[in-house]
GROMACS .gro file of C-alpha atoms in nm:
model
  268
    1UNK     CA    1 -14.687   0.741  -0.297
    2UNK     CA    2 -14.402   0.582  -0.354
    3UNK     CA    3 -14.316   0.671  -0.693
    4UNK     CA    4 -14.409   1.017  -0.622
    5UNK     CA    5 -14.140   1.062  -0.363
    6UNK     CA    6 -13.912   0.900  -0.629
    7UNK     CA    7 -14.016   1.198  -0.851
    8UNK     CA    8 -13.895   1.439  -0.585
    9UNK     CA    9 -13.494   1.320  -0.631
   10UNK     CA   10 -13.291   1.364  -0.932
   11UNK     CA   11 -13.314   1.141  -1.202
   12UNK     CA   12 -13.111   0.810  -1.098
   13UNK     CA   13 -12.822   0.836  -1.383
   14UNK     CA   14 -12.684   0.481  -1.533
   15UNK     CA   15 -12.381   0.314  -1.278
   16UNK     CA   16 -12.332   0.231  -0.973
   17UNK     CA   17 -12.550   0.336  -0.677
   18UNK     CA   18 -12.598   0.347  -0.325
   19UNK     CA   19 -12.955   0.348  -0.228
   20UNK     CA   20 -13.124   0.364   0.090
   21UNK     CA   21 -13.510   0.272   0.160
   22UNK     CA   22 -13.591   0.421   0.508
   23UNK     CA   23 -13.877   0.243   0.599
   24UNK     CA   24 -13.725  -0.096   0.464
   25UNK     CA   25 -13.399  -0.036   0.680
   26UNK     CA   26 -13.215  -0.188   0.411
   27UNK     CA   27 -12.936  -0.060   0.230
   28UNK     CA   28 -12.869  -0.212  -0.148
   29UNK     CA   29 -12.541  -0.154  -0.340
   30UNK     CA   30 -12.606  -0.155  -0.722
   31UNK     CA   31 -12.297  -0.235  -0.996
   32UNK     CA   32 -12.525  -0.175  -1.329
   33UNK     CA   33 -12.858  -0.046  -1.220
   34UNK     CA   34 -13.006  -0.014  -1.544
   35UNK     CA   35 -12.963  -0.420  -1.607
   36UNK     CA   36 -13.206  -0.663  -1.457
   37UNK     CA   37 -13.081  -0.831  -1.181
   38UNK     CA   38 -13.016  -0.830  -0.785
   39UNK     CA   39 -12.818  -0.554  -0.623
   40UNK     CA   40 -12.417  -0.618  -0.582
   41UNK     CA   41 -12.426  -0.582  -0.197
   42UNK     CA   42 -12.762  -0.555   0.060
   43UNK     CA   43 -12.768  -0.499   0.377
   44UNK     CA   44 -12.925  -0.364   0.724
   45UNK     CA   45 -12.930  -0.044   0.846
   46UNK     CA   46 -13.037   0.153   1.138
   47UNK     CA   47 -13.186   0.484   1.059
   48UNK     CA   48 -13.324   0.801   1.226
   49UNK     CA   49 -13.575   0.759   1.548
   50UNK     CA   50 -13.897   0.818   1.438
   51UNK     CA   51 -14.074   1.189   1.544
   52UNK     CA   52 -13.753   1.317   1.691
   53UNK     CA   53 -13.450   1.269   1.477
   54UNK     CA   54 -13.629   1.152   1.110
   55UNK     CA   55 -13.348   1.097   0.828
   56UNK     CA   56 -13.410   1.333   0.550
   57UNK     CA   57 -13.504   1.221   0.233
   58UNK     CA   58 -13.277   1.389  -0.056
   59UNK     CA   59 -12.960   1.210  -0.283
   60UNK     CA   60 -12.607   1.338  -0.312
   61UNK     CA   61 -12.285   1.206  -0.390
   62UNK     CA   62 -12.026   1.048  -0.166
   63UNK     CA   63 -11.687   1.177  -0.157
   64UNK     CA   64 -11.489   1.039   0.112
   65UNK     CA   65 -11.440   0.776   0.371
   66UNK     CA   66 -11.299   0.809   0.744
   67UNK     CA   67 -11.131   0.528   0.907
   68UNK     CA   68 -11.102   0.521   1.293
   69UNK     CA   69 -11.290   0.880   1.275
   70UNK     CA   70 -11.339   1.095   1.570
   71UNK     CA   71 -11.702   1.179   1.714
   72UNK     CA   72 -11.814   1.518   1.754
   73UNK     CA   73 -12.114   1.542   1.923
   74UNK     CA   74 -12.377   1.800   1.768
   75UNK     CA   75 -12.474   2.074   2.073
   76UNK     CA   76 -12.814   1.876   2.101
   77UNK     CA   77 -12.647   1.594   2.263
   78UNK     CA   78 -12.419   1.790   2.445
   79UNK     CA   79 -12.667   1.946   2.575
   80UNK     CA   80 -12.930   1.694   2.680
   81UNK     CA   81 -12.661   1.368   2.737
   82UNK     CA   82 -12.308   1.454   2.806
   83UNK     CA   83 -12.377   1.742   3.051
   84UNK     CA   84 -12.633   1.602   3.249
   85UNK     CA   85 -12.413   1.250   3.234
   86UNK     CA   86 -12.106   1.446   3.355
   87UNK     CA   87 -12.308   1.631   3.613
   88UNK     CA   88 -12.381   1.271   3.764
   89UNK     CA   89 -12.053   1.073   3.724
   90UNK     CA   90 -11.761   1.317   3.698
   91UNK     CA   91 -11.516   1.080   3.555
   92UNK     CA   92 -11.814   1.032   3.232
   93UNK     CA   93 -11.556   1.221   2.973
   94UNK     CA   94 -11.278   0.948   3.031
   95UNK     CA   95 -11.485   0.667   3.100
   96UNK     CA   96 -11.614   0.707   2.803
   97UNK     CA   97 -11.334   0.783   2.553
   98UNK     CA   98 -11.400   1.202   2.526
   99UNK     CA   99 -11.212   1.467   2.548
  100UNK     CA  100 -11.205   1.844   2.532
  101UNK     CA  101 -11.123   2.013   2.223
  102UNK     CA  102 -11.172   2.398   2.061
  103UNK     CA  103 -11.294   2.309   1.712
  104UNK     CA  104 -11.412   2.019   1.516
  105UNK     CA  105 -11.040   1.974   1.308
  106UNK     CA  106 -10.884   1.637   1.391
  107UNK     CA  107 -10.555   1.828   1.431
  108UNK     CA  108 -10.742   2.030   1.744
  109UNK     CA  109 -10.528   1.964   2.053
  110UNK     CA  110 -10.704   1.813   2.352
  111UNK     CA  111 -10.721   2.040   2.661
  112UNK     CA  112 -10.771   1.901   3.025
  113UNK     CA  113 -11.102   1.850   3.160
  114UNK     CA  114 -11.068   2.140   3.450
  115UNK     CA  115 -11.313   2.359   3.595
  116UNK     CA  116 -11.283   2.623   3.419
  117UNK     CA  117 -11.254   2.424   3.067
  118UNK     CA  118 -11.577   2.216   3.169
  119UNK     CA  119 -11.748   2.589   3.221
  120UNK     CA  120 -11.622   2.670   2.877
  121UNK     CA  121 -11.785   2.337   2.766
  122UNK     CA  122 -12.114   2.431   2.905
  123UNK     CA  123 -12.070   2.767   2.750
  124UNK     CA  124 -12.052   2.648   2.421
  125UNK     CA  125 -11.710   2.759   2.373
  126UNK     CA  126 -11.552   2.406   2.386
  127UNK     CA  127 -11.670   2.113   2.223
  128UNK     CA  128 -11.638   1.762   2.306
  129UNK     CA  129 -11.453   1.490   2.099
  130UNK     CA  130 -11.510   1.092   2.107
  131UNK     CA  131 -11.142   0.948   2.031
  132UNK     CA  132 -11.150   0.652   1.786
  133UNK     CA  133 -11.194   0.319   1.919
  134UNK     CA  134 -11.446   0.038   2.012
  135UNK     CA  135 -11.654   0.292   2.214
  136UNK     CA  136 -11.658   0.561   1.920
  137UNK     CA  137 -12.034   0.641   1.841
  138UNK     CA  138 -11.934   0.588   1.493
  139UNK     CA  139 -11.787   0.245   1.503
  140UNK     CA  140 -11.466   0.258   1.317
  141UNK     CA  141 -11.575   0.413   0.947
  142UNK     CA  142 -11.769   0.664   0.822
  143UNK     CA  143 -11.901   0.757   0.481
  144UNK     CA  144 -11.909   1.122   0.371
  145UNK     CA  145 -12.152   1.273   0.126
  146UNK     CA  146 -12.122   1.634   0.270
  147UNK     CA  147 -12.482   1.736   0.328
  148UNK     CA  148 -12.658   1.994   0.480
  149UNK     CA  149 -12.851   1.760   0.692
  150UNK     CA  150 -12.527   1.627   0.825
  151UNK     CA  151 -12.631   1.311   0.746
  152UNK     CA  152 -12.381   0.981   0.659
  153UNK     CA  153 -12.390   0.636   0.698
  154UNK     CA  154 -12.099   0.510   0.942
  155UNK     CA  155 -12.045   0.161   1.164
  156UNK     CA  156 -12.138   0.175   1.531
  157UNK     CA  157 -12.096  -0.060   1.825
  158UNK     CA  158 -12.454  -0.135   1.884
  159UNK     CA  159 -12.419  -0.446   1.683
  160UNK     CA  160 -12.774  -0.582   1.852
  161UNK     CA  161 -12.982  -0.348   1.705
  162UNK     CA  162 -12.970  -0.506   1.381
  163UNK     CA  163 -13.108  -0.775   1.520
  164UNK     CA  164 -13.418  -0.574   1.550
  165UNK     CA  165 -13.704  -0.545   1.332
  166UNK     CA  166 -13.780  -0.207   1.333
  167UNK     CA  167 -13.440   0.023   1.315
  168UNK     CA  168 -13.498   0.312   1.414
  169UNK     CA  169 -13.270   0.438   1.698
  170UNK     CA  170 -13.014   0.723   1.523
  171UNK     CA  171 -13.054   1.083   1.542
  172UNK     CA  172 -13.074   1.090   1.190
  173UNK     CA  173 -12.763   0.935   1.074
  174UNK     CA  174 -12.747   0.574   0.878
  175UNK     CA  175 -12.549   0.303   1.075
  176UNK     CA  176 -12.499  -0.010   0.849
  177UNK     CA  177 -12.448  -0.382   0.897
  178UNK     CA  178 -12.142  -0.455   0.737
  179UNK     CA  179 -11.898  -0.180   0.725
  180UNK     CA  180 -11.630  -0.360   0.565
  181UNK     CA  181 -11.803  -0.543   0.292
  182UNK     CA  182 -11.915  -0.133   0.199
  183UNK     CA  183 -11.634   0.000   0.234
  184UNK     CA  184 -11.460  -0.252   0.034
  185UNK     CA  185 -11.750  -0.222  -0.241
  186UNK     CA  186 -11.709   0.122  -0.220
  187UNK     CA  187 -11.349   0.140  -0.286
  188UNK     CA  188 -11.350  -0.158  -0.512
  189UNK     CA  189 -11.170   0.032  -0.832
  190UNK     CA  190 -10.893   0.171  -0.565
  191UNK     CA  191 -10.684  -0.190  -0.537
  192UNK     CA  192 -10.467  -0.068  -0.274
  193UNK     CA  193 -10.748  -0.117  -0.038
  194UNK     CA  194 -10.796  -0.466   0.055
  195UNK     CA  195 -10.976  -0.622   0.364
  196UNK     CA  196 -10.644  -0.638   0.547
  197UNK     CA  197 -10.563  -0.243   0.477
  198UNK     CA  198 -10.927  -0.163   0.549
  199UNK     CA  199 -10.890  -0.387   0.805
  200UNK     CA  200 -10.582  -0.215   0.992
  201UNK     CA  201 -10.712   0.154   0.919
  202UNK     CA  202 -11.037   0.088   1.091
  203UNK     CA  203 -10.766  -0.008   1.419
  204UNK     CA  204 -10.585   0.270   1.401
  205UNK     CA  205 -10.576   0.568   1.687
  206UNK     CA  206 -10.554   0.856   1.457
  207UNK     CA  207 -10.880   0.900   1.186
  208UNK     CA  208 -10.733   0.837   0.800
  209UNK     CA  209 -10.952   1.027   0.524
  210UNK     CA  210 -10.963   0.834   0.196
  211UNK     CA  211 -11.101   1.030  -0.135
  212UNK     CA  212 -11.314   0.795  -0.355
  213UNK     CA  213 -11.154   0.845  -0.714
  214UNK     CA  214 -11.449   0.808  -0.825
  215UNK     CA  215 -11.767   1.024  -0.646
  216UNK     CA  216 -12.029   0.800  -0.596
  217UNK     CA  217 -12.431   0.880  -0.572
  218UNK     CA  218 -12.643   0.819  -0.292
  219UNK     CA  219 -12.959   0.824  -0.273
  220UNK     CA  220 -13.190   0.824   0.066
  221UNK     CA  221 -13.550   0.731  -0.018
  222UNK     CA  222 -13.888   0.630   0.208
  223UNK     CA  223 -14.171   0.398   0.012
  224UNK     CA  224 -14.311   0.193   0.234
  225UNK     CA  225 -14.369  -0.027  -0.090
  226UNK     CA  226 -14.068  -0.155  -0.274
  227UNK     CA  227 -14.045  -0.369  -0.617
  228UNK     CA  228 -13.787  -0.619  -0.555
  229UNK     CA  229 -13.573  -0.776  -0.803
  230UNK     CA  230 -13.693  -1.105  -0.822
  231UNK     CA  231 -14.047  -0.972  -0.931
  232UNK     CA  232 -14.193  -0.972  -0.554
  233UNK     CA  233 -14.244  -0.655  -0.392
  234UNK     CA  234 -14.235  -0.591  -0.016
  235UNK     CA  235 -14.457  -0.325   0.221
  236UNK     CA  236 -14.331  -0.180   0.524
  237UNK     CA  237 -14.417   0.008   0.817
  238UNK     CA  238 -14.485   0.360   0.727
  239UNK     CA  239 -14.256   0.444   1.054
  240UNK     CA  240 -14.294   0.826   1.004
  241UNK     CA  241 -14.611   0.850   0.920
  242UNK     CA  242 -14.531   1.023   0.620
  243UNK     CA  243 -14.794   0.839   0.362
  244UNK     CA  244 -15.161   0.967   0.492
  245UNK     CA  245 -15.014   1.314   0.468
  246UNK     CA  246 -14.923   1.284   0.123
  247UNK     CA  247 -15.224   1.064  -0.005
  248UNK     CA  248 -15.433   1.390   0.162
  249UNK     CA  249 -15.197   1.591  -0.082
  250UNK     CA  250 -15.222   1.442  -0.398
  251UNK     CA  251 -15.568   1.365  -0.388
  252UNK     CA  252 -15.671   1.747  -0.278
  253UNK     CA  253 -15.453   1.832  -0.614
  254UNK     CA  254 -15.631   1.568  -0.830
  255UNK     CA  255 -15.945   1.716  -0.705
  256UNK     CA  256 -15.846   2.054  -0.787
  257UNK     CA  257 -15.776   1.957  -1.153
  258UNK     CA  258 -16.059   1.796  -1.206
  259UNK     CA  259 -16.278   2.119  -1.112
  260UNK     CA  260 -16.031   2.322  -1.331
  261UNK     CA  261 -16.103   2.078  -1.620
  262UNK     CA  262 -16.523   2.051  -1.513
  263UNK     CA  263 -16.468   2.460  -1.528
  264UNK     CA  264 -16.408   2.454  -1.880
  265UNK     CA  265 -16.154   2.690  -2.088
  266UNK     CA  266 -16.095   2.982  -1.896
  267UNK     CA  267 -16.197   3.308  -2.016
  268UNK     CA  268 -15.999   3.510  -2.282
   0.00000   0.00000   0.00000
């Protein structure tokens, strides 16, 4: 089942990789793939919650990084978290680092949380904006492989939950262990960025985009069976359910060969 879902991405071209294994929750860095040998950088991650927010399965290529990035909240949780949040604590938006803005550009101007701008917010016509800091939903850096699953792996302040054995708490997005040792894996042929620089941009009050020079593929699988590279291979939880589903599949397909082929050649 595993390799099948393999099949489904493109073909994994030679140098370096990011790949994520849902069901393992781990996230493994590879320098020179097609050599033996274990990845350059492994780590946690949390992933999507399990039959509500499920991370997609598909590969891409990341572009970009955001330090100290803003938050915008997708209308889902606007909807059924920040209103009903503000509705029982007015003073929720500042509390909690958010603010009122017209349009998801990081140059959008806040506006005052009034009345009649709170109206707009539950009219859709506002959004809302989580300013960068320790409470930001998206820790302090975020990686961008524009998707459109809007889907990227980023930090977070819920450091606890990697302490967890089964991750899966997002809605949909990919928070990993050890921002800093990625990003500085990530931007390892761009010298100028060294832990101190990463360091001070993930502090700063104003996000700071960062184009990789060179793009770099990602790719988001689910086996719950995964060879590792010291010749052992590890099984985990199928968390979505996603494997009885798929056995049903391909064995409903072999059957349906084999009657072709039992059939014998078709008529000219």
């Amino acid at each position: 089942l595993g390799l099948e879902r393999l099949r489904w991405l493109p073909e994994m071209a030679p140098g370096p990789h990011v790949l994520v294994n849902i069901p393992a929750f781990r996230l493994y860095a590879f320098e020179h793939p097609e050599e033996a040998g274990p990845p350059a950088l492994e780590m946690a991650v949390v992933v999507g919650e399990a039959a509500r927010n499920e991370t997609p399965v598909f590969a891409d290529r990341m572009q970009y990084l955001v330090f100290s990035p803003y938050w915008y909240p997708p209308r889902s949780i606007i909807e059924e978290e920040i209103l009903p949040a503000l509705d029982r604590d007015p003073g929720y938006l500042d509390r909690k680092a958010f603010e009122l803005v017209a349009s998801t550009s990081d140059d959008a101007r806040a506006v005052p949380p009034t009345g009649d701008n709170l109206e707009k917010l539950r009219a859709g016509s506002l959004r809302v904006r989580q300013r960068p800091g320790a409470q930001n939903s998206l820790g302090h850096v975020k990686f961008i492989f524009p998707n459109s699953f809007n889907v990227y792996l980023h930090d977070t302040p819920s450091r606890g939950l990697f302490r967890r054995e089964e991750r899966d708490f997002s809605h949909g997005c990919i928070r990993v262990e050890r921002p800093i040792e990625l990003a500085l894996w990530v931007l390892r042929d761009q010298p100028e960025w060294t832990r101190e620089t990463i360091e001070s941009a993930m502090r700063a009050d104003r996000p700071r985009h960062v184009p990789l020079r060179n793009q770099l593929p990602i790719y988001i699988l689910y086996s719950t069976v995964l060879a590792r590279p010291d010749g052992g291979v590890g099984f985990f939880e199928d968390i979505y359910g996603y494997d009885p589903p798929l056995d049903q599949a391909l064995r409903g397909a072999e059957t349906t060969t084999a009657a072709v082929e039992r059939s014998g050649p078709a008529a000219p």
